[in-house]
């Protein structure tokens, strides 16, 4: 039976700790959990795991929500939407953890840790000296001490119910196992009244009806401990799916902050589309088994299959992200692109973006943030704003730098453009009108001066597109300027 065919409605969760900004690793986990839920008409929960108050960074919860919202990953229950099980913020669920902790105490399966930090350090040092792993359960206090009442001032530890080899199944990694040394009497409640991650997530997953846990490989080594806790609580563990790591370009290491695993919202600020980000992340460690590479969220929701998640890591790099960005920009309507560009352009630039410039913008940009650069300095569309003061010599085609012939061509183009009616003054209309003359007189001979005359640039879009963008009046004006320049004797 595949996990997706199990009869229970699928419930997945993304459970970040609010310890800083969201990076692509976290978002990929959220996306896969979300897609698994949506594919199966299940529920997706955003749970905030804020039980480690020392590591908490202010603003992280909002950042997590903003990042997921940007990508269209919508939670059914989350920090702003409590569920039938109560709050989705762990610090607001303390009484629930306490209730479970007390049940374990009552069953003799949890006990207050009587040791001081110094005593524990000494046990650790002893194990190090003997070159064996430190196991707390080798130092269990006497039965008497174990039965001491728990007043919350001491950490509470699980008394591992069965110490034996652990075996479990992972949808991605297959059958896994670990020796007895992977189990220990770990802390479930801290002396500050908060549960540990190890304890709280298990209680919450149970209370929230989570059927599938998708998370990174850093949790595999602790799974035997989690299994002891499920056993102590008399719970069936959910289905585990360990996602493969996201690798650096050279595939040798996991992508770390120093390799550019940056704040996900920085990509937004740079003008990457959420569609592109989703697309690249969906394909890191998963593929549908077809040739298709470009996916929309709607498509992903219908084709995602957790059984096809791979074991080996996948590479993330910005070049690939740029490729996806261009693909999604190309699919976008002009109207939609215009809306997306809004926040990247100032008002002067906005006035230059219309149905005439949009196709070119679409073709040239990698990110939305590239669009304003097209209008500035040497940008491909900088000619639209104003005609630069280029030297007359620039009008002469290098292979035939004859001033008189160049003047003749420009004058002829001027007159031909002048006779095109305004409604036919499109790139195609202009090309159709002048093409016979171009063919008869040589492409370079005519098109070079034509293009330099309308754009004033060595490099620019072709003269038909450029004239169309400028409009008839401005194009004629610029052709006249070119003629004047050629008629002015050089000093
Ligand atoms: N709070 C954990 C973290 O942010 C989540 C792990 C999990 O998904 O169970 O690393």
Short mmCIF file of C-alpha atoms and ligand atoms in Angstrom, two decimals:
data_model
loop_
_atom_site.label_atom_id
_atom_site.label_comp_id
_atom_site.label_asym_id
_atom_site.label_seq_id
_atom_site.Cartn_x
_atom_site.Cartn_y
_atom_site.Cartn_z
CA UNK A 1 0.00 0.00 0.00
CA UNK A 2 1.48 3.33 -0.95
CA UNK A 3 1.13 6.06 1.66
CA UNK A 4 -1.14 8.00 -0.62
CA UNK A 5 -3.59 5.16 -0.87
CA UNK A 6 -4.02 4.93 2.91
CA UNK A 7 -7.63 5.57 3.84
CA UNK A 8 -7.00 8.38 6.38
CA UNK A 9 -7.22 11.86 4.90
CA UNK A 10 -3.72 13.15 4.41
CA UNK A 11 -2.50 15.79 6.82
CA UNK A 12 0.96 17.29 6.42
CA UNK A 13 2.69 20.10 8.19
CA UNK A 14 5.57 22.46 7.84
CA UNK A 15 7.00 23.13 11.25
CA UNK A 16 9.67 25.80 11.20
CA UNK A 17 11.37 27.21 14.24
CA UNK A 18 11.30 31.01 14.18
CA UNK A 19 15.07 31.34 14.36
CA UNK A 20 15.81 33.55 11.37
CA UNK A 21 14.90 34.05 7.75
CA UNK A 22 13.50 31.34 5.52
CA UNK A 23 15.90 29.95 3.00
CA UNK A 24 15.32 27.67 0.06
CA UNK A 25 15.77 24.47 2.08
CA UNK A 26 12.89 25.34 4.37
CA UNK A 27 10.69 26.46 1.54
CA UNK A 28 11.32 23.27 -0.43
CA UNK A 29 10.22 21.23 2.61
CA UNK A 30 7.10 23.37 2.96
CA UNK A 31 6.35 23.02 -0.75
CA UNK A 32 6.60 19.23 -0.80
CA UNK A 33 4.42 18.90 2.31
CA UNK A 34 1.92 21.31 0.77
CA UNK A 35 1.86 19.52 -2.58
CA UNK A 36 1.37 16.13 -0.95
CA UNK A 37 -1.62 17.52 0.95
CA UNK A 38 -3.14 19.32 -2.03
CA UNK A 39 -2.65 16.42 -4.43
CA UNK A 40 -4.69 14.29 -2.04
CA UNK A 41 -7.24 16.90 -1.03
CA UNK A 42 -5.77 16.78 2.44
CA UNK A 43 -4.84 19.39 5.01
CA UNK A 44 -1.67 21.42 5.28
CA UNK A 45 -0.69 22.93 8.62
CA UNK A 46 1.87 25.62 9.33
CA UNK A 47 3.09 25.07 12.85
CA UNK A 48 5.46 27.40 14.63
CA UNK A 49 7.94 25.52 16.80
CA UNK A 50 9.00 28.21 19.22
CA UNK A 51 9.95 26.23 22.27
CA UNK A 52 13.58 27.30 22.22
CA UNK A 53 13.15 30.85 23.39
CA UNK A 54 16.90 31.54 23.34
CA UNK A 55 17.21 30.90 19.62
CA UNK A 56 14.12 32.82 18.63
CA UNK A 57 14.58 35.80 16.30
CA UNK A 58 12.00 38.56 16.34
CA UNK A 59 10.06 38.91 13.10
CA UNK A 60 10.70 35.33 11.96
CA UNK A 61 7.07 34.23 12.12
CA UNK A 62 6.00 37.06 9.86
CA UNK A 63 8.88 36.31 7.55
CA UNK A 64 7.84 32.65 7.34
CA UNK A 65 4.25 33.63 6.55
CA UNK A 66 5.29 36.25 4.00
CA UNK A 67 7.63 33.81 2.26
CA UNK A 68 5.02 31.08 1.96
CA UNK A 69 2.34 33.56 0.89
CA UNK A 70 4.62 34.96 -1.80
CA UNK A 71 4.87 31.47 -3.25
CA UNK A 72 1.16 30.73 -2.93
CA UNK A 73 1.69 28.02 -0.32
CA UNK A 74 -1.52 28.40 1.68
CA UNK A 75 -1.99 26.78 5.03
CA UNK A 76 -5.33 25.46 6.23
CA UNK A 77 -4.30 26.03 9.83
CA UNK A 78 -1.46 28.20 10.99
CA UNK A 79 -0.32 30.84 13.45
CA UNK A 80 -3.18 33.08 12.34
CA UNK A 81 -5.73 30.25 12.01
CA UNK A 82 -6.06 27.86 14.94
CA UNK A 83 -7.44 24.42 14.23
CA UNK A 84 -9.86 22.17 16.10
CA UNK A 85 -6.75 21.08 17.99
CA UNK A 86 -6.07 24.64 19.19
CA UNK A 87 -3.20 26.98 18.43
CA UNK A 88 -0.55 26.23 15.81
CA UNK A 89 2.07 28.01 17.90
CA UNK A 90 3.81 25.67 20.29
CA UNK A 91 4.36 28.26 23.01
CA UNK A 92 0.56 28.54 23.22
CA UNK A 93 0.17 24.80 23.71
CA UNK A 94 2.21 24.32 26.87
CA UNK A 95 -0.63 22.84 28.89
CA UNK A 96 -1.06 20.10 26.28
CA UNK A 97 2.59 19.01 26.52
CA UNK A 98 2.38 19.12 30.29
CA UNK A 99 -0.65 16.85 30.27
CA UNK A 100 1.17 14.25 28.17
CA UNK A 101 4.30 14.62 30.30
CA UNK A 102 2.33 13.96 33.47
CA UNK A 103 0.77 10.89 31.89
CA UNK A 104 4.23 9.53 31.18
CA UNK A 105 5.29 10.32 34.73
CA UNK A 106 2.22 8.51 36.06
CA UNK A 107 3.06 5.45 33.94
CA UNK A 108 6.63 5.49 35.25
CA UNK A 109 7.92 6.34 31.76
CA UNK A 110 9.31 9.75 32.55
CA UNK A 111 11.41 10.94 35.46
CA UNK A 112 13.01 14.13 36.69
CA UNK A 113 16.70 14.35 35.90
CA UNK A 114 18.42 14.68 39.29
CA UNK A 115 21.87 15.63 38.00
CA UNK A 116 23.52 18.99 37.96
CA UNK A 117 25.14 20.29 34.79
CA UNK A 118 28.57 19.52 36.31
CA UNK A 119 27.64 15.94 37.05
CA UNK A 120 26.41 15.43 33.51
CA UNK A 121 29.58 16.98 32.13
CA UNK A 122 31.61 14.55 34.21
CA UNK A 123 29.66 11.57 32.79
CA UNK A 124 30.28 12.89 29.32
CA UNK A 125 34.00 13.34 29.94
CA UNK A 126 34.20 9.80 31.31
CA UNK A 127 32.57 8.40 28.15
CA UNK A 128 34.91 10.47 25.98
CA UNK A 129 37.95 9.15 27.83
CA UNK A 130 36.76 5.59 27.34
CA UNK A 131 36.05 6.41 23.67
CA UNK A 132 32.44 5.29 23.88
CA UNK A 133 29.34 7.31 23.11
CA UNK A 134 27.77 9.03 26.08
CA UNK A 135 24.45 7.46 26.97
CA UNK A 136 22.40 8.99 29.70
CA UNK A 137 20.52 5.77 30.28
CA UNK A 138 23.76 4.21 31.59
CA UNK A 139 23.46 6.66 34.48
CA UNK A 140 19.80 6.28 35.30
CA UNK A 141 19.21 7.33 38.87
CA UNK A 142 18.01 4.86 41.44
CA UNK A 143 14.39 3.67 41.28
CA UNK A 144 13.77 5.77 44.33
CA UNK A 145 14.99 8.95 42.67
CA UNK A 146 13.18 8.12 39.46
CA UNK A 147 9.95 8.08 41.35
CA UNK A 148 10.59 11.50 42.87
CA UNK A 149 7.72 13.87 42.11
CA UNK A 150 8.27 16.19 39.19
CA UNK A 151 7.74 19.78 40.22
CA UNK A 152 8.95 21.33 36.97
CA UNK A 153 12.22 22.64 38.37
CA UNK A 154 14.21 19.75 36.89
CA UNK A 155 14.20 18.57 33.30
CA UNK A 156 11.98 15.59 32.65
CA UNK A 157 13.44 12.61 30.80
CA UNK A 158 11.80 9.79 28.95
CA UNK A 159 12.52 6.36 30.35
CA UNK A 160 13.12 4.56 27.09
CA UNK A 161 10.55 1.75 27.23
CA UNK A 162 12.35 -0.88 25.14
CA UNK A 163 16.03 -0.76 24.41
CA UNK A 164 16.52 -2.74 21.24
CA UNK A 165 17.53 -2.25 17.64
CA UNK A 166 15.14 0.14 15.86
CA UNK A 167 13.61 -0.55 12.47
CA UNK A 168 11.46 1.83 10.52
CA UNK A 169 10.36 2.65 7.02
CA UNK A 170 10.95 5.89 5.19
CA UNK A 171 9.04 6.52 1.97
CA UNK A 172 12.16 7.98 0.37
CA UNK A 173 15.00 6.10 2.02
CA UNK A 174 13.37 2.68 2.33
CA UNK A 175 13.89 0.44 5.35
CA UNK A 176 16.15 2.00 7.93
CA UNK A 177 17.54 0.72 11.18
CA UNK A 178 19.80 1.74 13.99
CA UNK A 179 21.47 -0.01 16.92
CA UNK A 180 20.54 0.31 20.57
CA UNK A 181 23.08 3.06 21.05
CA UNK A 182 20.74 5.38 19.09
CA UNK A 183 18.21 5.27 21.93
CA UNK A 184 18.52 7.18 25.09
CA UNK A 185 16.60 8.77 27.92
CA UNK A 186 16.27 12.19 26.37
CA UNK A 187 14.80 15.35 27.86
CA UNK A 188 11.15 15.88 27.02
CA UNK A 189 10.39 18.87 29.27
CA UNK A 190 12.94 21.51 30.14
CA UNK A 191 13.19 23.25 33.48
CA UNK A 192 11.90 26.47 31.88
CA UNK A 193 8.49 24.84 31.43
CA UNK A 194 8.89 24.37 27.69
CA UNK A 195 8.94 21.00 25.97
CA UNK A 196 11.88 20.03 23.78
CA UNK A 197 11.42 19.81 20.03
CA UNK A 198 11.76 16.03 20.34
CA UNK A 199 8.70 15.85 22.58
CA UNK A 200 6.50 18.67 21.34
CA UNK A 201 6.53 17.71 17.68
CA UNK A 202 5.39 14.19 18.44
CA UNK A 203 2.52 15.36 20.62
CA UNK A 204 1.50 17.97 18.05
CA UNK A 205 1.71 15.63 15.09
CA UNK A 206 -0.57 13.29 16.98
CA UNK A 207 -3.02 15.95 18.18
CA UNK A 208 -3.16 17.54 14.74
CA UNK A 209 -3.71 14.23 12.97
CA UNK A 210 -0.54 14.51 10.89
CA UNK A 211 -0.23 11.47 8.64
CA UNK A 212 3.06 12.27 6.86
CA UNK A 213 6.19 13.94 8.18
CA UNK A 214 8.35 15.44 5.46
CA UNK A 215 11.61 16.91 6.68
CA UNK A 216 15.36 17.02 6.15
CA UNK A 217 17.85 14.25 6.75
CA UNK A 218 19.19 15.82 9.95
CA UNK A 219 16.30 14.14 11.77
CA UNK A 220 17.12 10.56 10.74
CA UNK A 221 19.65 10.00 13.52
CA UNK A 222 17.10 10.98 16.17
CA UNK A 223 14.30 8.83 14.75
CA UNK A 224 15.06 5.88 17.11
CA UNK A 225 14.45 8.26 20.02
CA UNK A 226 11.18 9.41 18.50
CA UNK A 227 10.15 5.79 18.05
CA UNK A 228 10.71 5.15 21.78
CA UNK A 229 8.47 8.07 22.54
CA UNK A 230 5.71 6.88 20.22
CA UNK A 231 5.93 3.55 21.98
CA UNK A 232 5.81 5.12 25.44
CA UNK A 233 2.78 7.17 24.41
CA UNK A 234 1.10 4.19 22.77
CA UNK A 235 0.96 5.99 19.40
CA UNK A 236 1.41 4.79 15.84
CA UNK A 237 4.17 6.82 14.20
CA UNK A 238 3.14 8.76 11.09
CA UNK A 239 4.70 8.01 7.71
CA UNK A 240 8.22 9.41 7.39
CA UNK A 241 9.58 10.92 4.19
CA UNK A 242 13.10 12.29 4.38
CA UNK A 243 13.83 14.87 1.73
CA UNK A 244 17.19 14.85 -0.03
CA UNK A 245 19.63 17.67 0.68
CA UNK A 246 19.96 20.72 -1.52
CA UNK A 247 23.51 20.81 -2.82
CA UNK A 248 25.95 23.44 -3.94
CA UNK A 249 26.77 23.69 -7.59
CA UNK A 250 29.74 21.34 -7.36
CA UNK A 251 27.54 18.74 -5.60
CA UNK A 252 30.15 18.19 -2.90
CA UNK A 253 28.40 19.93 -0.04
CA UNK A 254 25.06 20.98 1.24
CA UNK A 255 24.10 24.50 0.31
CA UNK A 256 24.93 26.68 3.29
CA UNK A 257 24.30 30.32 4.02
CA UNK A 258 27.77 31.19 2.79
CA UNK A 259 27.12 29.61 -0.60
CA UNK A 260 24.23 31.89 -1.27
CA UNK A 261 21.42 30.09 0.55
CA UNK A 262 19.92 33.43 1.21
CA UNK A 263 16.71 34.84 2.51
CA UNK A 264 13.95 33.67 0.16
CA UNK A 265 12.44 37.14 0.07
CA UNK A 266 15.68 38.52 -1.36
CA UNK A 267 14.87 36.61 -4.51
CA UNK A 268 11.52 38.32 -4.55
CA UNK A 269 13.20 41.71 -4.17
CA UNK A 270 15.56 40.90 -7.06
CA UNK A 271 12.61 40.19 -9.31
CA UNK A 272 12.44 36.43 -9.45
CA UNK A 273 8.90 35.23 -9.94
CA UNK A 274 7.29 33.01 -7.34
CA UNK A 275 6.42 30.69 -10.24
CA UNK A 276 10.11 30.24 -11.05
CA UNK A 277 11.09 29.68 -7.44
CA UNK A 278 8.38 27.05 -7.01
CA UNK A 279 9.37 25.40 -10.23
CA UNK A 280 13.04 25.05 -9.43
CA UNK A 281 12.38 23.91 -5.86
CA UNK A 282 9.83 21.33 -6.93
CA UNK A 283 12.46 19.71 -9.12
CA UNK A 284 15.14 19.50 -6.46
CA UNK A 285 14.88 15.89 -5.40
CA UNK A 286 11.69 15.16 -7.27
CA UNK A 287 10.68 14.73 -10.88
CA UNK A 288 7.53 13.47 -12.48
CA UNK A 289 9.37 10.95 -14.63
CA UNK A 290 8.61 12.84 -17.83
CA UNK A 291 10.53 15.34 -19.93
CA UNK A 292 8.45 18.27 -18.69
CA UNK A 293 10.48 20.89 -16.84
CA UNK A 294 8.28 23.94 -16.67
CA UNK A 295 5.42 23.57 -14.21
CA UNK A 296 2.81 25.85 -12.74
CA UNK A 297 1.59 25.43 -9.18
CA UNK A 298 -1.69 24.04 -10.52
CA UNK A 299 0.17 21.40 -12.48
CA UNK A 300 2.41 20.56 -9.53
CA UNK A 301 -0.62 20.08 -7.31
CA UNK A 302 -1.95 17.47 -9.66
CA UNK A 303 1.24 15.60 -10.54
CA UNK A 304 3.25 15.64 -7.33
CA UNK A 305 3.92 12.17 -6.01
CA UNK A 306 5.88 11.68 -2.79
CA UNK A 307 6.81 8.18 -3.94
CA UNK A 308 8.94 9.81 -6.66
CA UNK A 309 11.06 11.87 -4.27
CA UNK A 310 14.67 10.81 -4.75
CA UNK A 311 17.29 9.85 -2.21
CA UNK A 312 20.14 11.80 -3.71
CA UNK A 313 20.53 15.54 -3.36
CA UNK A 314 19.69 18.08 -6.00
CA UNK A 315 21.53 21.23 -7.00
CA UNK A 316 20.22 24.75 -6.67
CA UNK A 317 21.84 27.61 -8.49
CA UNK A 318 20.77 31.06 -9.55
CA UNK A 319 21.56 30.45 -13.19
CA UNK A 320 18.97 27.70 -13.30
CA UNK A 321 16.55 29.87 -11.35
CA UNK A 322 17.09 32.57 -13.99
CA UNK A 323 16.28 30.08 -16.72
CA UNK A 324 12.99 29.20 -15.04
CA UNK A 325 12.28 32.88 -14.55
CA UNK A 326 12.64 33.53 -18.27
CA UNK A 327 10.45 30.56 -19.09
CA UNK A 328 7.67 31.82 -16.85
CA UNK A 329 8.03 35.40 -18.07
CA UNK A 330 7.75 34.15 -21.65
CA UNK A 331 4.46 32.43 -20.81
CA UNK A 332 3.01 35.52 -19.21
CA UNK A 333 0.59 37.89 -20.93
CA UNK A 334 1.82 41.46 -21.51
CA UNK A 335 -0.88 42.65 -19.15
CA UNK A 336 0.33 40.37 -16.39
CA UNK A 337 3.97 41.29 -16.94
CA UNK A 338 3.07 44.94 -16.70
CA UNK A 339 1.48 44.36 -13.31
CA UNK A 340 4.48 42.42 -12.06
CA UNK A 341 6.88 45.13 -13.24
CA UNK A 342 5.01 47.91 -11.43
CA UNK A 343 7.03 47.89 -8.24
CA UNK A 344 10.35 47.69 -10.07
CA UNK A 345 9.94 50.81 -12.19
CA UNK A 346 9.92 54.49 -11.33
CA UNK A 347 7.25 56.70 -12.85
CA UNK A 348 9.44 57.84 -15.76
CA UNK A 349 10.22 54.23 -16.62
CA UNK A 350 6.60 53.23 -16.24
CA UNK A 351 5.61 55.75 -18.88
CA UNK A 352 7.96 53.97 -21.30
CA UNK A 353 6.51 50.55 -20.71
CA UNK A 354 3.64 49.82 -23.07
CA UNK A 355 2.58 47.28 -25.65
CA UNK A 356 5.43 48.50 -27.87
CA UNK A 357 8.27 48.00 -25.41
CA UNK A 358 6.88 45.03 -23.50
CA UNK A 359 7.77 42.34 -26.06
CA UNK A 360 11.35 43.55 -25.97
CA UNK A 361 11.45 43.74 -22.22
CA UNK A 362 10.07 40.23 -22.10
CA UNK A 363 12.80 38.99 -24.36
CA UNK A 364 15.69 40.72 -22.63
CA UNK A 365 15.17 40.37 -18.90
CA UNK A 366 16.11 37.51 -16.63
CA UNK A 367 14.59 39.05 -13.50
CA UNK A 368 11.99 41.78 -13.17
CA UNK A 369 14.76 43.81 -11.55
CA UNK A 370 16.58 43.86 -14.90
CA UNK A 371 13.79 45.88 -16.52
CA UNK A 372 14.75 49.34 -15.19
CA UNK A 373 18.35 48.71 -16.26
CA UNK A 374 17.16 48.40 -19.85
CA UNK A 375 16.18 52.05 -19.82
CA UNK A 376 19.34 53.39 -18.17
CA UNK A 377 22.92 53.98 -19.38
CA UNK A 378 23.81 51.58 -22.13
CA UNK A 379 20.63 49.53 -21.62
CA UNK A 380 18.96 48.19 -24.75
CA UNK A 381 16.03 50.53 -24.38
CA UNK A 382 17.92 53.61 -23.19
CA UNK A 383 17.35 55.16 -26.64
CA UNK A 384 13.64 55.46 -25.87
CA UNK A 385 14.16 58.05 -23.15
CA UNK A 386 16.37 60.34 -25.19
CA UNK A 387 18.64 60.38 -28.19
CA UNK A 388 22.26 60.35 -27.10
CA UNK A 389 24.68 62.79 -28.63
CA UNK A 390 26.53 60.40 -30.91
CA UNK A 391 29.22 61.47 -33.42
CA UNK A 392 28.27 61.65 -37.10
CA UNK A 393 30.95 59.07 -37.90
CA UNK A 394 28.91 56.47 -36.02
CA UNK A 395 26.34 56.61 -38.81
CA UNK A 396 28.83 55.29 -41.34
CA UNK A 397 28.80 51.57 -41.86
CA UNK A 398 32.30 50.22 -41.30
CA UNK A 399 32.26 48.19 -44.52
CA UNK A 400 31.18 51.13 -46.65
CA UNK A 401 31.81 54.40 -44.81
CA UNK A 402 30.68 56.68 -47.60
CA UNK A 403 29.10 59.84 -46.29
CA UNK A 404 27.15 60.77 -49.42
CA UNK A 405 25.68 57.31 -49.88
CA UNK A 406 24.77 57.20 -46.18
CA UNK A 407 23.00 60.56 -46.50
CA UNK A 408 21.07 59.27 -49.47
CA UNK A 409 19.93 56.18 -47.58
CA UNK A 410 18.83 58.15 -44.55
CA UNK A 411 16.93 60.66 -46.68
CA UNK A 412 15.23 57.82 -48.52
CA UNK A 413 14.26 56.03 -45.28
CA UNK A 414 12.95 59.34 -43.94
CA UNK A 415 10.71 59.78 -46.92
CA UNK A 416 9.51 56.17 -46.88
CA UNK A 417 8.69 56.29 -43.15
CA UNK A 418 6.92 59.57 -43.70
CA UNK A 419 4.59 57.98 -46.19
CA UNK A 420 3.52 55.13 -43.87
CA UNK A 421 0.16 55.84 -42.31
CA UNK A 422 0.16 55.93 -38.50
CA UNK A 423 -1.92 52.77 -38.16
CA UNK A 424 0.61 50.83 -40.25
CA UNK A 425 3.53 52.20 -38.30
CA UNK A 426 4.39 48.90 -36.64
CA UNK A 427 7.67 46.99 -36.75
CA UNK A 428 6.22 44.81 -39.48
CA UNK A 429 4.61 47.69 -41.38
CA UNK A 430 7.89 49.62 -41.40
CA UNK A 431 9.85 46.61 -42.50
CA UNK A 432 7.43 45.88 -45.34
CA UNK A 433 7.65 49.48 -46.54
CA UNK A 434 11.42 49.78 -46.62
CA UNK A 435 12.45 46.24 -47.42
CA UNK A 436 12.61 46.54 -51.25
CA UNK A 437 14.94 49.55 -50.86
CA UNK A 438 17.04 47.67 -48.29
CA UNK A 439 17.39 44.66 -50.56
CA UNK A 440 18.28 46.76 -53.57
CA UNK A 441 20.92 48.80 -51.72
CA UNK A 442 22.50 46.33 -49.33
CA UNK A 443 21.32 45.41 -45.84
CA UNK A 444 24.31 46.72 -43.93
CA UNK A 445 24.52 49.86 -46.05
CA UNK A 446 20.96 50.88 -45.25
CA UNK A 447 20.10 49.26 -41.95
CA UNK A 448 23.22 50.36 -40.08
CA UNK A 449 22.69 54.10 -40.53
CA UNK A 450 18.93 53.69 -40.15
CA UNK A 451 19.38 52.00 -36.80
CA UNK A 452 22.04 54.38 -35.48
CA UNK A 453 19.93 57.34 -36.61
CA UNK A 454 16.87 56.24 -34.63
CA UNK A 455 18.65 54.91 -31.56
CA UNK A 456 21.95 56.81 -31.44
CA UNK A 457 23.57 53.60 -30.24
CA UNK A 458 26.14 51.13 -31.53
CA UNK A 459 24.00 48.38 -30.03
CA UNK A 460 20.23 48.42 -29.91
CA UNK A 461 17.19 46.55 -31.16
CA UNK A 462 16.70 46.48 -34.93
CA UNK A 463 15.60 49.70 -36.63
CA UNK A 464 12.05 48.48 -37.34
CA UNK A 465 11.31 47.66 -33.73
CA UNK A 466 13.13 50.79 -32.56
CA UNK A 467 11.17 53.09 -34.89
CA UNK A 468 7.91 51.42 -33.93
CA UNK A 469 8.71 51.95 -30.23
CA UNK A 470 9.56 55.62 -30.84
CA UNK A 471 6.55 56.29 -33.03
CA UNK A 472 6.43 58.04 -36.37
CA UNK A 473 7.11 61.64 -35.32
CA UNK A 474 10.06 60.88 -33.11
CA UNK A 475 11.59 58.51 -35.68
CA UNK A 476 11.36 61.14 -38.41
CA UNK A 477 12.84 63.72 -36.07
CA UNK A 478 15.79 61.48 -35.31
CA UNK A 479 16.38 60.70 -38.98
CA UNK A 480 16.51 64.46 -39.62
CA UNK A 481 18.99 64.90 -36.79
CA UNK A 482 21.16 62.24 -38.45
CA UNK A 483 21.04 64.10 -41.76
CA UNK A 484 21.99 67.35 -40.03
CA UNK A 485 24.93 65.66 -38.38
CA UNK A 486 26.15 64.37 -41.75
CA UNK A 487 25.64 67.78 -43.33
CA UNK A 488 27.63 69.55 -40.64
CA UNK A 489 31.25 69.75 -41.72
CA UNK A 490 33.44 68.04 -39.15
CA UNK A 491 35.66 70.42 -37.21
N1 LIG B 1 11.21 22.85 14.05
C1 LIG B 1 12.03 21.95 13.27
C2 LIG B 1 13.01 22.77 12.49
O1 LIG B 1 12.74 23.92 12.19
C3 LIG B 1 11.13 21.18 12.34
C4 LIG B 1 11.47 19.79 12.13
C5 LIG B 1 10.28 18.98 11.65
O2 LIG B 1 9.79 19.24 10.55
O3 LIG B 1 9.86 18.07 12.36
O4 LIG B 1 14.06 22.30 12.14
#
